[in-house]
């Protein structure tokens, strides 16, 4: 008889929340599924036929937020291998096993140890296994099962933002979308209505409304005007359970601002404005400001000003200050109080940006009247022209009148005017002007060829008020007079070949004239009468202000006549006729068969006026030799300098000289007398410096030794001055020692160094008279004397 073993999963309903189980239609492990093996009831055991044991599972369902006092019962595991003798134990593993979910290893009862929250974790996957307690060998394969947490309505809807900010244009149509708010519910949307949210408006009616399902906020009132109210605060509620009683809810605040549209025209606060300005105001001068108000803001409040009509359309202008939105009245042309004293203008203010849908509200512009009063001021004289141009012949005599200028006072008083010439523009004082009538005349002779135009400035000044003056340019053109004779354009010097033929052209002549006749230059060329009869050359006038020199015979001999001088007369045809005589030099030269010059009687056609090249080279060579001699002499003089006895490979200018001679001690008075440093009275006059070769004998200057009460600092300063002024000092830095102890002590110096400079023995008996402090010293020196005496 076969024995069939299977594992049963039993569920109990716990209070107050039940658990549920659902039959599983599939085997979780083992061989391919057989429906007869999965059914727990309806068939005999003998009909079950399987070769491998397996778990039989259902899906667990557990309600969240259990409020009971003990553990929440989940279900029971059971294996057909369990004989009830306690030989098997049940093991649970997976999500929360041992902590959140525990199992009785003997009975297979599963319990939840604490409240579960679906929003934290909706599903738990665990694994179960039955093993032999003694051997620990599994009697059934391990299989998985799922515990799903059923949702309850324990979460209120939460908006994505605590505060929403939105804008909508003013005067919008009803139903205009403002903004959409969104709330989310953490409950399970697939289980009941716990997560089904509906929206409603708690605050903000009747201006706005909200769609219950979408949360879209729309305008609900027609013609909301920003100028009346700009800010609105709307409170929206989101409630779950489809808004039914008992549902949870949450709220949010929506701050809505009405944005501006151009629905208000500009308006002047007053209909008439009045300003005054002096007649001397230059163009561009600001006279005053006007301002129209507009209830709109930003671009919709932009105002543009213009002058539409009035008496001063061409005299004044208005511009818009973009920062203050004011209209600035400015002067466009020069004003004249004597011509017009009052101007009346009509200024219009309009919006440049107009919305057509608001045109029904009326024209978006306004106008005001502006009166401008012109004030009289004392003005300078005004010339009748902006500039004057006069002409005068260059042969005009002194005090010849050229013309006149006219200026008058534009004021009603008509003050008299005095004229003068600005001498900064007429430094040579060529012109003058009559102070009363403005007549201009010459004060010096003119020359057109020197200066064609004279540009001067005339000043007109009020006699009663010299501060009022004005200036005008005066251009004077000097007219030409035929006062200059024509002359050759250049110096002509040419040659003729010895084998030249008659009527051969050897040179073309051109002339210039400083004058400038209106009909142009017309020069005539011919030989001077005194040379025309016997000349070997002729002049041919080309009638185009040029002439040619032609040969008059065949062949020339340079040995007979090497040079010909041709006097040529040049005259103009102006009035009066001016003429001059120019000389053309013609040399006779030997030429080749092409007519090219080879040699003439002279060495060159052009003689240099300076020295020859050979002479210049000789002069330069002498200068170079002289400079070299001077340089050598200076170098030899520099070589005569002091030669130091101490020769070192290093540069000793910035080094201290070291004498590595230990000497013979105090007894060696020839090597170095150190007593000299200690006692200035022991300086020997005949000792010289031993570190340089003396160039001349300079005896050191003897200074009086420091006497009693001489300060050491004075001694050092004295020695420093001596070294600075010593002409025998070396040209490099050396070490000087100033070790003077002073001579102010009544006991004189106690040093034995001075003994080498004295001849006699010293008496130290006076040390005994100095008191007990000097007893040791007195015994020492007194004992020495006693030894010497003995």
XYZ file of C-alpha atoms in Angstrom, residues 496-499 553 555-564 587-591 599-602:
24
model
C 75.684 121.233 -80.459
C 77.664 118.631 -82.366
C 80.520 119.751 -84.529
C 78.984 117.988 -87.500
C 74.740 126.626 -90.423
C 79.240 122.313 -88.872
C 80.816 123.938 -85.844
C 84.426 123.974 -84.672
C 84.976 123.741 -80.951
C 88.553 124.899 -81.284
C 87.415 128.137 -82.855
C 84.416 128.709 -80.564
C 83.659 126.261 -77.788
C 80.727 128.111 -76.169
C 77.864 130.273 -77.471
C 78.672 124.219 -76.063
C 80.286 122.746 -79.123
C 81.126 119.063 -78.614
C 82.400 116.079 -80.543
C 79.634 113.522 -81.124
C 83.822 115.197 -75.541
C 83.731 118.948 -75.393
C 86.372 121.601 -74.991
C 85.624 121.754 -71.297
